[in-house]
């Protein structure tokens, strides 16, 4: 932050200078010139960030922010920044994400100009998704992408994009931080906008739940546990009623949950319980489901009676468990017609 | 880096308690052999050692990659605990390079907030500062998350107090340590991050004397959804062990919230901890501590000027030249010892009850207490910490077998 107001560049100058720096960064080959370009880019990014966020002693000034935003749109800076993110230095990349996220929340009346802008340039959002494939920029892209998910129009673009299925790979990469970040974006997409997600899941049931089974079977403990927990949340959300009905009609899904109840990890057992209960509580169990439950009736009652008995202070869990045991005890085969 | 390599030639005794046995018992021999195929097939995904980082610090500047496979590391003795005891920290050797590293293994089946752990690791991977503990890589193995980080061979400042400096570190050492910690906080605060966990056990020192702040699990961002908040209100979860260091405004949990200045208060408490050998308020119940902090009672550095009631005992040796202090001499040492006026003033500023009156990390860096220090702690700190010497050669420690069979049995069982 310059000490004297006059030495500060105007928004126009900042964006111009940033653009020149980025061009140099992509064209130059000499090491010295590249270093200088990288320095310039980072300095301008830091200055732009200051205009948008203000400082401890100064609130951001609305007119400056408005001018800056226009310069950014007019020169297609968001696209440029995302495309060349990997070339920008470490701190600069974080500033890009902060700048992006701040612009995204801009509102004029009921309009959200940056969101509209991104809707007309979907490739920016799609590029952000691809960012998960490059370790160096994955977390920066994740930060921006998750902010995008908060806006329904943008979440829709991501959900319905061809590359959505790639999330099933991203959440399983071996680097824990990237996988974690990708999972939180994935979860945000499926839970933030309930109606949007419900319609999407309904239309794309197989496209989502086939690879989802793979996550539940993952070798990676964290993937398995998170996927199971999210599944429970999705099925128990009333917006997803038709998805739940479909899911709990498939005997393979029931078998899987019964196996997961016996996983070694108590946390996984517990999450599996919350999916399993939906199968049992269903008043209209399809015959294959009922058959499995009947076949295992005694074993299940015995198993559930001994299941996590130390959770005595968790009232809801104990109520649910008692209810399941009662339900299973009362199960009767339907009359064949 | 060169310093670290050189000093490793010096034969040293470790102060670290390596005799503690691992909690986990390795799998019995009848378990299937380690499934190499399973672990090598994903091997092409690994994280590069960042050249930018390694050129700045004293950590090995190796142009290779720390992989995400347990087999790439040899584990040695346990050197510590973390994450509310769900984590075990061990000395390890990165086999390909022969470099010593530390690996933290967090058991996710323990009672633990996985989301918080994920947040911590994601945050740490987005931080580059020479005085903040870097995480090289992190991956999942069975029901554990492994995090690979540099070996901080002196351990934490808490370890130092335990090992030798029961009555506190020398003032000069404290100055260097706090200077580096304030640099780290200046970096974090400038990026809108409140650390919330500054205390001696979160300050680690490398063999070469590089000081690193760790314990980012409690960190809290002021920037959220593209907006820089002036303060936050959320009280951190699982914070029982940190109460002594928390600022009054944080403990108060009122509508005024708290901000980065809260960390400055913790620096003040940590300063007392380093100087006195134990944190203030640690001997009274938490409720009393809360009341004292809220009423503005300011802890201070123990010495004869601050504890006038005590009568010095001439017969007991000065702390400076006796290495075998026993606990009953503590009081005597307290009285005989004195700290500079600058140090007292520094602590007083940090512990201001009103956060607005507390200076920022940046302005504290120019406080007279921190003037006239060498630019790099690495050139001075190890000599100030004598006779304690760092743990240098991992291969002298007992080796731990990688427990590979833990999940095997039910993996096979549940594969469909």
XYZ file of C-alpha atoms in Angstrom:
753
model
C 0.000 0.000 0.000
C 1.657 3.239 -1.025
C 1.952 5.847 1.666
C 0.759 8.696 -0.497
C -2.511 8.588 -2.369
C -1.066 10.191 -5.491
C 1.401 7.458 -6.278
C -1.440 4.981 -6.462
C -2.301 3.738 -9.929
C -5.811 4.207 -11.231
C -7.892 1.084 -11.879
C -7.302 1.535 -15.622
C -3.568 1.678 -15.132
C -3.576 -1.309 -12.812
C -5.430 -3.517 -15.242
C -3.351 -2.330 -18.186
C -0.166 -2.975 -16.336
C -1.393 -6.375 -15.179
C -2.281 -7.299 -18.735
C 1.137 -6.304 -19.994
C 2.767 -8.299 -17.247
C 0.714 -11.373 -18.092
C 1.572 -11.037 -21.769
C 5.241 -10.813 -20.915
C 4.901 -13.801 -18.625
C 3.556 -15.928 -21.468
C 5.874 -14.634 -24.203
C 9.238 -13.968 -22.618
C 11.800 -16.725 -22.491
C 14.772 -15.093 -20.783
C 14.956 -15.872 -17.085
C 15.513 -12.269 -16.002
C 12.663 -10.918 -18.051
C 10.401 -13.667 -16.795
C 11.263 -12.864 -13.194
C 10.509 -9.230 -13.760
C 7.215 -10.031 -15.474
C 6.267 -12.325 -12.616
C 7.137 -9.602 -10.111
C 5.080 -7.038 -11.989
C 2.098 -9.345 -12.173
C 2.200 -10.093 -8.458
C 2.579 -6.431 -7.510
C -0.370 -5.432 -9.640
C -2.458 -8.274 -8.288
C -1.676 -7.190 -4.735
C -2.631 -3.608 -5.594
C -5.883 -4.723 -7.205
C -6.666 -6.825 -4.174
C -6.126 -3.780 -1.957
C -8.541 -1.707 -4.046
C -11.191 -4.430 -3.715
C -10.746 -5.349 -0.065
C -9.524 -2.057 1.349
C -7.002 -1.885 4.152
C -7.235 -1.886 7.892
C -7.524 1.905 7.907
C -9.531 2.346 4.721
C -12.719 0.780 3.481
C -12.837 -0.089 -0.242
C -14.079 2.861 -2.281
C -17.157 2.090 -4.342
C -16.246 4.154 -7.383
C -12.773 2.621 -7.576
C -14.213 -0.854 -7.199
C -16.785 -0.224 -9.943
C -14.163 1.109 -12.335
C -11.862 -1.761 -11.611
C -14.595 -4.339 -12.164
C -15.417 -2.809 -15.538
C -11.809 -2.811 -16.599
C -11.577 -6.449 -15.587
C -14.660 -7.421 -17.616
C -13.719 -5.278 -20.624
C -10.286 -6.781 -20.926
C -11.389 -10.305 -20.208
C -9.008 -10.383 -17.257
C -10.732 -13.183 -15.356
C -10.228 -15.532 -18.274
C -6.620 -14.446 -18.717
C -5.869 -14.876 -15.032
C -7.414 -18.324 -14.864
C -5.737 -19.479 -18.075
C -2.301 -18.355 -16.948
C -2.710 -19.139 -13.265
C 0.065 -21.716 -13.330
C 2.565 -19.117 -14.492
C 1.791 -16.657 -11.718
C 3.839 -16.982 -8.519
C 2.594 -18.592 -5.310
C 1.297 -15.497 -3.502
C -0.001 -14.039 -6.759
C -2.171 -17.104 -7.350
C -3.806 -16.671 -3.985
C -4.450 -13.011 -4.814
C -6.085 -14.072 -8.077
C -8.485 -16.269 -6.108
C -9.254 -13.448 -3.663
C -9.825 -10.970 -6.495
C -12.048 -13.428 -8.335
C -14.094 -14.179 -5.224
C -14.529 -10.533 -4.366
C -15.703 -9.632 -7.867
C -18.068 -12.586 -7.781
C -19.995 -11.167 -4.823
C -20.524 -7.818 -6.546
C -24.131 -6.754 -6.600
C -25.891 -3.898 -8.307
C -29.454 -3.894 -7.091
C -30.614 -7.420 -7.705
C -28.087 -8.028 -10.426
C -24.837 -9.862 -9.924
C -22.710 -8.576 -12.806
C -19.794 -10.967 -12.389
C -22.087 -13.977 -12.191
C -23.804 -12.823 -15.389
C -20.436 -12.275 -16.974
C -19.309 -15.807 -16.100
C -22.573 -17.272 -17.393
C -21.803 -15.773 -20.752
C -18.262 -17.127 -20.608
C -18.691 -20.601 -19.261
C -15.225 -21.622 -20.360
C -13.790 -19.747 -17.378
C -15.703 -21.906 -14.929
C -14.862 -25.043 -16.877
C -11.176 -24.101 -16.820
C -11.396 -23.777 -13.062
C -12.663 -27.353 -12.854
C -9.728 -28.582 -14.916
C -7.503 -26.869 -12.391
C -7.876 -29.908 -10.122
C -5.688 -31.789 -12.578
C -2.703 -29.567 -11.895
C -1.350 -29.875 -8.390
C 0.164 -26.377 -8.254
C -3.080 -24.557 -8.917
C -5.617 -27.091 -7.693
C -6.330 -25.415 -4.355
C -6.532 -21.919 -5.854
C -8.987 -23.142 -8.463
C -10.907 -24.969 -5.770
C -11.333 -21.744 -3.799
C -12.778 -19.959 -6.811
C -14.876 -22.883 -7.904
C -16.495 -23.265 -4.498
C -17.403 -19.596 -4.519
C -18.982 -20.127 -7.944
C -21.037 -22.980 -6.494
C -22.814 -20.523 -4.222
C -24.561 -19.056 -7.247
C -27.207 -21.286 -8.704
C -26.604 -20.338 -12.330
C -22.919 -21.160 -12.040
C -23.520 -24.344 -10.062
C -25.814 -25.454 -12.859
C -23.113 -24.897 -15.469
C -20.732 -27.059 -13.480
C -23.242 -29.828 -12.724
C -24.365 -30.150 -16.303
C -20.921 -29.801 -17.836
C -19.384 -32.767 -19.609
C -16.555 -32.770 -17.118
C -18.665 -33.120 -13.992
C -17.950 -36.851 -13.889
C -14.267 -36.037 -13.459
C -15.011 -35.072 -9.870
C -15.193 -38.786 -9.145
C -11.496 -38.954 -9.991
C -10.525 -35.663 -8.387
C -11.910 -36.661 -4.987
C -9.682 -39.719 -5.047
C -6.297 -38.301 -6.053
C -3.552 -39.429 -3.732
C -2.671 -35.952 -2.493
C -4.878 -35.469 0.521
C -5.307 -31.709 0.359
C -6.406 -31.728 -3.287
C -8.752 -34.665 -2.763
C -10.260 -32.976 0.298
C -10.753 -29.727 -1.530
C -12.334 -31.465 -4.509
C -14.678 -33.351 -2.222
C -15.874 -30.212 -0.502
C -16.644 -28.663 -3.903
C -18.404 -31.856 -4.973
C -20.471 -31.832 -1.811
C -21.318 -28.150 -2.188
C -22.570 -28.821 -5.712
C -24.895 -31.587 -4.570
C -26.196 -29.947 -1.413
C -26.134 -26.151 -1.760
C -29.005 -25.627 -4.196
C -31.469 -28.328 -3.202
C -33.905 -28.076 -6.093
C -31.208 -27.784 -8.708
C -29.352 -30.775 -7.288
C -32.525 -32.868 -6.932
C -33.494 -32.338 -10.562
C -29.942 -33.014 -11.676
C -29.656 -36.222 -9.653
C -33.018 -37.394 -10.863
C -32.148 -36.821 -14.513
C -28.674 -38.275 -14.180
C -29.277 -41.006 -11.629
C -27.124 -43.704 -13.222
C -24.466 -41.276 -14.324
C -23.966 -40.243 -10.724
C -24.736 -43.315 -8.655
C -22.738 -45.795 -10.713
C -19.463 -44.001 -10.110
C -20.681 -43.183 -6.603
C -20.673 -46.898 -5.768
C -17.043 -46.860 -6.713
C -16.368 -44.124 -4.145
C -18.134 -46.188 -1.482
C -15.830 -49.071 -2.350
C -12.732 -46.937 -2.539
C -9.451 -48.188 -1.108
C -9.069 -44.754 0.344
C -10.572 -44.675 3.818
C -11.343 -40.975 3.713
C -13.094 -41.205 0.367
C -15.154 -44.124 1.606
C -16.162 -42.410 4.789
C -16.961 -39.028 3.249
C -18.881 -40.549 0.367
C -20.952 -42.612 2.776
C -21.719 -39.614 4.965
C -22.745 -37.511 1.977
C -24.922 -40.352 0.690
C -26.773 -40.398 3.991
C -27.316 -36.658 3.816
C -28.538 -36.808 0.243
C -30.989 -39.649 0.879
C -32.441 -38.054 3.974
C -33.055 -34.701 2.323
C -36.722 -34.467 1.458
C -35.920 -32.677 -1.836
C -34.320 -35.914 -2.970
C -37.337 -38.110 -2.260
C -37.543 -39.724 -5.680
C -33.786 -40.337 -5.687
C -34.032 -41.964 -2.292
C -36.902 -44.165 -3.416
C -34.874 -45.324 -6.356
C -31.788 -45.926 -4.273
C -33.494 -47.965 -1.583
C -35.225 -50.174 -4.125
C -31.974 -51.660 -5.301
C -31.016 -54.801 -3.338
C -27.338 -54.344 -4.242
C -27.350 -51.068 -2.370
C -28.841 -52.757 0.677
C -26.232 -55.520 0.584
C -23.509 -52.954 0.417
C -24.796 -51.088 3.448
C -25.158 -54.313 5.417
C -21.532 -55.047 4.691
C -20.525 -51.553 5.660
C -22.304 -51.936 8.988
C -19.623 -54.512 9.693
C -16.667 -52.448 8.492
C -13.778 -52.305 10.870
C -14.017 -48.563 11.348
C -16.659 -47.557 13.843
C -17.141 -44.256 12.054
C -17.991 -46.047 8.838
C -20.324 -48.419 10.684
C -22.095 -45.439 12.150
C -22.523 -43.626 8.831
C -23.688 -46.877 7.232
C -26.339 -47.166 9.927
C -27.825 -43.853 8.795
C -28.213 -45.138 5.252
C -29.331 -48.616 6.304
C -32.148 -47.229 8.426
C -33.756 -45.733 5.325
C -34.105 -49.177 3.744
C -35.802 -50.555 6.839
C -38.018 -47.559 7.491
C -39.397 -47.611 3.962
C -43.085 -48.571 4.308
C -43.258 -49.921 0.739
C -40.312 -52.224 0.537
C -39.903 -53.903 -2.846
C -39.842 -57.683 -2.693
C -36.085 -58.171 -3.242
C -35.335 -55.793 -0.367
C -37.872 -57.444 1.888
C -36.467 -60.864 1.029
C -32.978 -59.899 2.071
C -34.185 -58.405 5.335
C -36.339 -61.473 6.058
C -33.518 -63.837 5.280
C -31.285 -62.019 7.775
C -34.005 -61.199 10.276
C -32.599 -62.913 13.360
C -29.030 -61.987 12.591
C -29.961 -58.356 12.068
C -31.903 -58.113 15.295
C -29.033 -59.679 17.144
C -26.494 -57.455 15.398
C -28.392 -54.228 15.967
C -28.998 -55.020 19.609
C -25.260 -55.140 20.135
C -24.509 -52.282 17.736
C -22.690 -49.288 19.293
C -24.168 -49.861 22.704
C -21.739 -47.344 24.187
C -23.524 -44.451 22.537
C -25.931 -44.295 25.435
C -26.021 -40.492 25.493
C -27.074 -40.214 21.841
C -30.816 -40.288 22.310
C -31.821 -39.976 18.682
C -29.540 -42.817 17.659
C -30.914 -45.086 20.361
C -34.484 -44.269 19.426
C -33.777 -44.986 15.796
C -32.017 -48.207 16.635
C -34.902 -49.378 18.798
C -37.301 -48.495 16.009
C -35.300 -50.478 13.453
C -35.134 -53.514 15.711
C -38.884 -53.365 16.215
C -39.493 -52.980 12.479
C -37.272 -55.899 11.603
C -38.834 -58.120 14.256
C -42.267 -57.396 12.821
C -41.320 -58.067 9.211
C -43.615 -60.529 7.454
C -43.347 -61.960 3.961
C -45.895 -60.553 1.542
C -48.484 -62.929 0.137
C -47.574 -64.018 -3.360
C -50.305 -63.105 -5.788
C 20.541 -25.844 4.318
C 24.305 -26.035 4.333
C 24.359 -25.355 8.020
C 22.012 -28.222 8.662
C 24.126 -30.583 6.578
C 27.306 -29.582 8.364
C 26.054 -29.816 11.863
C 24.795 -33.278 11.198
C 28.380 -34.446 11.384
C 28.625 -33.408 14.984
C 27.799 -36.284 17.205
C 25.011 -35.322 19.451
C 22.846 -36.688 22.164
C 19.191 -36.278 21.752
C 17.176 -34.688 24.497
C 14.046 -35.947 22.899
C 12.346 -38.690 24.703
C 12.447 -41.486 22.208
C 11.755 -44.295 24.572
C 8.036 -43.804 24.512
C 6.603 -46.726 22.682
C 4.189 -46.333 19.853
C 0.618 -46.742 20.880
C -0.187 -48.785 17.908
C 1.081 -52.304 17.897
C 2.327 -53.469 14.572
C 0.420 -56.186 12.878
C 1.178 -59.808 13.645
C 3.473 -61.646 11.306
C 0.771 -63.829 9.871
C -0.786 -60.896 8.061
C -0.275 -60.839 4.313
C 2.915 -59.217 3.071
C 2.785 -55.595 2.121
C 0.888 -55.264 -1.090
C 3.367 -53.425 -3.243
C 1.243 -53.523 -6.310
C -1.545 -51.729 -4.590
C 0.714 -48.947 -3.454
C 2.780 -48.447 -6.514
C 0.063 -48.172 -9.047
C -0.851 -44.647 -8.041
C 2.728 -43.593 -7.746
C 2.870 -41.128 -10.561
C 0.875 -38.706 -8.496
C 3.242 -37.074 -6.091
C 3.937 -33.578 -5.071
C 7.028 -31.714 -6.120
C 9.223 -30.184 -3.489
C 8.705 -26.550 -4.084
C 11.897 -24.929 -5.211
C 10.793 -21.497 -4.100
C 10.348 -22.712 -0.597
C 13.508 -24.741 -0.344
C 15.733 -21.961 -1.558
C 14.550 -19.719 1.235
C 14.920 -21.941 4.220
C 17.515 -24.185 5.691
C 15.642 -27.333 4.804
C 17.188 -29.736 2.335
C 17.047 -28.303 -1.136
C 16.421 -31.473 -3.009
C 15.098 -31.544 -6.474
C 12.997 -34.567 -6.020
C 9.533 -35.375 -5.017
C 8.127 -36.440 -1.723
C 5.849 -39.235 -2.743
C 2.498 -40.265 -1.409
C 3.395 -43.840 -0.568
C 4.209 -45.115 2.924
C 6.848 -47.386 1.386
C 8.884 -44.372 0.387
C 9.640 -43.634 4.028
C 11.357 -45.459 6.852
C 9.708 -44.698 10.137
C 11.750 -44.391 13.327
C 10.822 -43.452 16.850
C 7.805 -41.474 17.926
C 8.761 -37.975 18.997
C 5.468 -36.438 19.852
C 1.719 -36.290 19.842
C -0.643 -33.946 18.101
C -4.238 -33.284 17.141
C -5.610 -33.855 20.625
C -3.668 -37.111 20.877
C -5.131 -38.623 17.696
C -1.866 -37.878 15.917
C 1.520 -39.496 16.360
C 4.594 -37.705 15.106
C 7.596 -39.818 14.176
C 11.066 -39.265 12.869
C 11.336 -40.747 9.394
C 13.734 -41.031 6.543
C 12.733 -40.284 2.994
C 14.382 -43.327 1.466
C 15.101 -41.941 -1.995
C 16.985 -38.904 -0.738
C 18.123 -40.128 2.669
C 16.737 -36.943 4.220
C 15.264 -36.878 7.659
C 11.668 -35.781 7.831
C 8.931 -35.890 10.409
C 5.714 -37.706 9.647
C 2.500 -37.102 11.471
C 0.012 -39.954 11.376
C -3.473 -39.028 12.418
C -5.834 -41.864 13.230
C -9.179 -40.852 11.794
C -11.014 -43.449 13.816
C -10.156 -41.577 16.976
C -12.607 -38.984 18.121
C -11.544 -36.226 15.828
C -12.945 -33.547 13.573
C -11.916 -34.712 10.097
C -13.168 -31.542 8.448
C -10.948 -29.439 10.714
C -7.980 -31.622 9.841
C -8.699 -31.208 6.142
C -9.029 -27.477 6.565
C -5.706 -27.333 8.370
C -3.846 -29.263 5.699
C -5.407 -27.349 2.812
C -4.547 -24.082 4.562
C -0.973 -25.099 5.291
C -0.422 -26.028 1.686
C -1.325 -22.479 0.740
C 1.168 -20.879 3.075
C 4.797 -20.196 2.284
C 6.783 -18.492 4.961
C 10.156 -19.422 6.304
C 8.905 -19.233 9.868
C 5.822 -21.364 9.358
C 6.121 -25.132 9.353
C 5.598 -26.316 5.776
C 3.771 -29.507 4.898
C 5.522 -31.271 2.026
C 2.714 -33.624 1.217
C -0.178 -35.425 2.791
C -1.893 -38.681 1.932
C -4.190 -41.367 3.272
C -2.885 -44.732 4.408
C -5.404 -47.172 5.857
C -7.368 -45.204 8.408
C -4.662 -42.610 8.872
C -3.709 -39.350 7.266
C 0.045 -39.016 6.908
C 1.614 -35.612 6.653
C 5.259 -35.258 5.690
C 7.091 -32.252 7.082
C 10.627 -31.197 7.862
C 12.170 -32.639 10.985
C 12.435 -29.896 13.582
C 15.290 -31.434 15.455
C 15.180 -29.326 18.612
C 11.528 -30.181 18.981
C 9.161 -27.546 20.317
C 9.965 -24.788 22.780
C 7.848 -26.725 25.247
C 10.245 -29.663 24.756
C 13.161 -27.333 25.432
C 11.597 -26.176 28.685
C 11.004 -29.797 29.637
C 14.419 -31.010 28.633
C 16.622 -28.475 30.315
C 15.278 -24.971 30.741
C 12.756 -25.724 33.456
C 13.127 -22.155 34.700
C 12.854 -20.554 31.323
C 14.994 -19.896 28.275
C 17.726 -17.250 28.150
C 16.354 -13.829 27.224
C 18.350 -13.626 24.004
C 16.966 -16.952 22.789
C 13.447 -15.749 23.572
C 14.063 -12.580 21.569
C 15.074 -14.555 18.496
C 12.191 -16.967 18.855
C 9.575 -14.255 19.301
C 11.019 -12.173 16.478
C 10.566 -15.076 14.062
C 7.117 -15.872 15.383
C 6.053 -12.263 14.896
C 7.336 -12.411 11.300
C 5.161 -15.468 10.784
C 2.165 -13.740 12.360
C 2.753 -10.625 10.280
C 2.560 -12.829 7.185
C -0.627 -14.546 8.371
C -2.320 -11.371 9.591
C -1.534 -9.632 6.313
C -3.453 -12.418 4.617
C -6.384 -12.234 6.949
C -5.597 -15.309 9.003
C -5.819 -15.463 12.790
C -3.606 -18.243 14.130
C -5.356 -18.770 17.503
C -2.829 -21.329 18.699
C 0.373 -19.451 19.532
C 2.076 -21.226 22.432
C 5.448 -22.772 23.225
C 4.451 -26.249 22.081
C 3.535 -24.863 18.654
C 6.924 -23.222 18.169
C 9.393 -25.650 16.634
C 13.107 -25.243 16.056
C 15.166 -26.988 13.398
C 18.670 -28.346 13.905
C 20.092 -25.229 12.281
C 18.071 -22.966 14.553
C 15.251 -22.049 12.226
C 12.130 -21.177 14.182
C 8.776 -22.331 12.816
C 5.240 -21.711 13.931
C 3.003 -24.770 13.696
C -0.427 -25.673 15.032
C -2.444 -24.232 12.175
C -5.430 -26.406 13.023
C -6.992 -23.606 15.036
C -6.369 -20.958 12.382
C -9.353 -18.937 11.303
C -9.680 -16.814 8.160
C -11.066 -13.289 8.273
C -11.606 -13.397 4.517
C -14.686 -15.323 3.594
C -16.734 -15.348 0.401
C -14.697 -12.534 -1.074
C -15.113 -10.256 1.912
C -12.592 -9.209 4.539
C -14.361 -9.269 7.890
C -13.220 -6.919 10.621
C -13.573 -9.550 13.280
C -14.871 -13.031 13.932
C -17.144 -14.306 16.657
C -16.715 -18.032 16.449
C -15.180 -19.723 19.413
C -12.922 -22.574 18.338
C -13.910 -26.125 19.115
C -11.721 -28.500 21.119
C -9.790 -25.631 22.563
C -9.516 -26.808 26.173
C -5.753 -27.088 25.986
C -5.357 -23.555 24.679
C -7.368 -21.616 27.232
C -4.315 -20.266 29.044
C -3.105 -18.565 25.864
C -6.415 -17.198 24.626
C -7.009 -13.475 24.766
C -9.658 -12.048 27.092
C -11.801 -10.873 24.168
C -11.766 -14.345 22.676
C -12.727 -15.977 25.973
C -15.361 -13.348 26.554
C -17.332 -14.416 23.476
C -19.289 -11.236 23.174
C -20.614 -9.259 20.212
C -17.429 -7.313 19.738
C -15.726 -10.480 18.500
C -11.980 -10.680 18.132
C -9.380 -10.208 15.416
C -5.694 -10.685 14.696
C -4.780 -8.784 17.861
C -5.903 -11.836 19.771
C -2.751 -13.574 18.549
C -0.647 -10.754 19.978
C -2.045 -11.469 23.427
C -1.081 -15.114 22.969
C 2.425 -13.967 22.052
C 2.544 -12.160 25.403
C 1.476 -15.278 27.268
C 3.964 -17.339 25.278
C 6.707 -14.852 26.164
C 5.945 -15.404 29.866
C 5.856 -19.150 29.273
C 9.278 -19.116 27.616
C 10.757 -16.884 30.298
C 9.201 -18.521 33.342
C 9.202 -22.121 32.187
C 5.440 -22.517 32.459
C 2.476 -20.511 31.159
C 0.784 -18.009 33.459
C -2.620 -19.059 34.836
C -1.694 -22.730 34.456
C -1.870 -23.232 38.228
C -5.400 -21.913 38.715
C -8.805 -23.210 37.614
C -10.053 -22.073 34.209
C -12.896 -20.001 35.631
C -10.506 -18.069 37.840
C -8.193 -17.552 34.873
C -11.103 -16.167 32.878
C -12.060 -13.732 35.635
C -8.492 -12.562 36.084
C -8.017 -11.974 32.376
C -11.300 -10.133 32.052
C -10.498 -7.897 34.987
C -7.266 -6.947 33.268
C -4.792 -8.718 35.509
C -1.583 -8.850 33.568
C 0.818 -11.746 34.018
C 4.473 -10.867 33.992
C 7.974 -12.245 33.825
C 9.019 -13.743 37.137
C 11.996 -12.082 38.752
C 12.886 -10.238 41.923
C 11.334 -6.969 40.763
C 8.011 -8.627 40.100
C 8.025 -10.917 43.143
C 9.363 -8.676 45.900
C 8.044 -10.837 48.740
C 10.478 -13.612 48.106
C 13.812 -13.544 49.828
C 16.729 -14.685 47.737
C 18.630 -17.697 48.972
C 22.331 -17.007 48.580
C 23.342 -20.640 48.810
C 21.770 -21.872 45.645
C 23.739 -21.629 42.456
C 22.717 -19.220 39.744
C 20.617 -20.678 36.979
C 23.170 -19.730 34.356
C 25.908 -22.054 35.526
C 24.051 -24.983 36.949
C 22.550 -27.499 34.630
C 20.973 -29.687 37.250
C 18.157 -27.593 38.587
C 15.697 -29.372 40.724
C 12.179 -28.199 41.144
C 12.687 -26.796 44.622
C 15.229 -24.290 43.383
C 12.794 -22.769 40.923
C 11.749 -19.969 43.200
C 15.280 -19.008 43.999
C 16.177 -18.780 40.353
C 13.161 -16.653 39.736
C 14.348 -14.134 42.216
C 17.946 -14.037 41.180
C 17.159 -13.685 37.545
C 16.261 -10.418 35.960
C 15.073 -9.468 32.518
C 15.714 -6.320 30.539
C 13.339 -3.389 30.826
C 12.668 -3.726 27.102
C 11.503 -7.292 27.528
C 9.152 -6.304 30.360
C 7.767 -3.493 28.268
C 7.308 -5.769 25.263
C 5.315 -8.271 27.305
C 3.200 -5.523 28.804
C 2.266 -4.213 25.371
C 1.261 -7.674 24.182
C -0.889 -8.297 27.222
C -2.927 -5.102 27.042
C -6.488 -5.916 28.014
C -7.857 -3.684 25.244
C -7.049 -5.208 21.837
C -6.954 -1.756 20.211
C -4.090 -0.760 22.474
C -2.085 -3.821 21.526
C 0.403 -3.195 18.730
C 0.279 -5.191 15.513
C 2.828 -7.907 14.779
C 4.485 -5.548 12.347
C 4.958 -2.706 14.795
C 6.132 -5.093 17.520
C 8.916 -6.156 15.175
C 10.496 -2.752 15.621
C 10.200 -2.824 19.420
C 13.570 -2.182 21.164
C 13.427 -5.704 22.647
C 13.847 -7.093 19.152
C 16.431 -4.579 17.972
C 20.084 -5.489 17.494
C 19.348 -9.083 16.635
C 21.140 -10.852 13.829
C 19.094 -11.134 10.673
C 18.954 -14.905 10.774
C 18.228 -16.863 13.913
C 20.061 -19.783 12.386
C 23.438 -18.185 13.049
C 22.852 -17.674 16.763
C 20.054 -19.725 18.220
C 21.812 -23.113 18.487
C 24.589 -21.606 20.614
C 22.026 -19.910 22.851
C 20.281 -23.225 23.437
C 23.387 -25.070 24.616
C 23.812 -27.483 26.282
C 20.733 -28.839 24.514
C 21.590 -30.209 21.104
C 19.251 -31.309 18.367
C 18.346 -34.796 17.329
C 20.242 -35.321 14.106
C 20.580 -38.840 12.924
C 17.339 -40.686 12.543
C 18.997 -43.969 11.708
C 20.355 -44.234 15.264
C 16.827 -44.478 16.533
C 14.927 -47.725 16.787
C 13.085 -48.456 13.591
C 9.334 -48.880 13.467
C 7.833 -51.364 11.062
C 5.214 -49.864 8.808
C 2.022 -51.439 9.965
C 0.660 -52.655 6.736
C -1.793 -55.316 7.653
C -4.218 -53.206 9.608
C -6.926 -52.966 7.049
C -5.965 -55.875 4.870
C -8.281 -58.465 6.269
C -11.474 -56.584 5.909
C -10.409 -55.059 2.637
C -10.419 -58.482 1.123
C -13.568 -59.363 2.948
C -15.492 -56.413 1.634
C -14.205 -56.340 -1.928
C -17.004 -57.151 -4.252
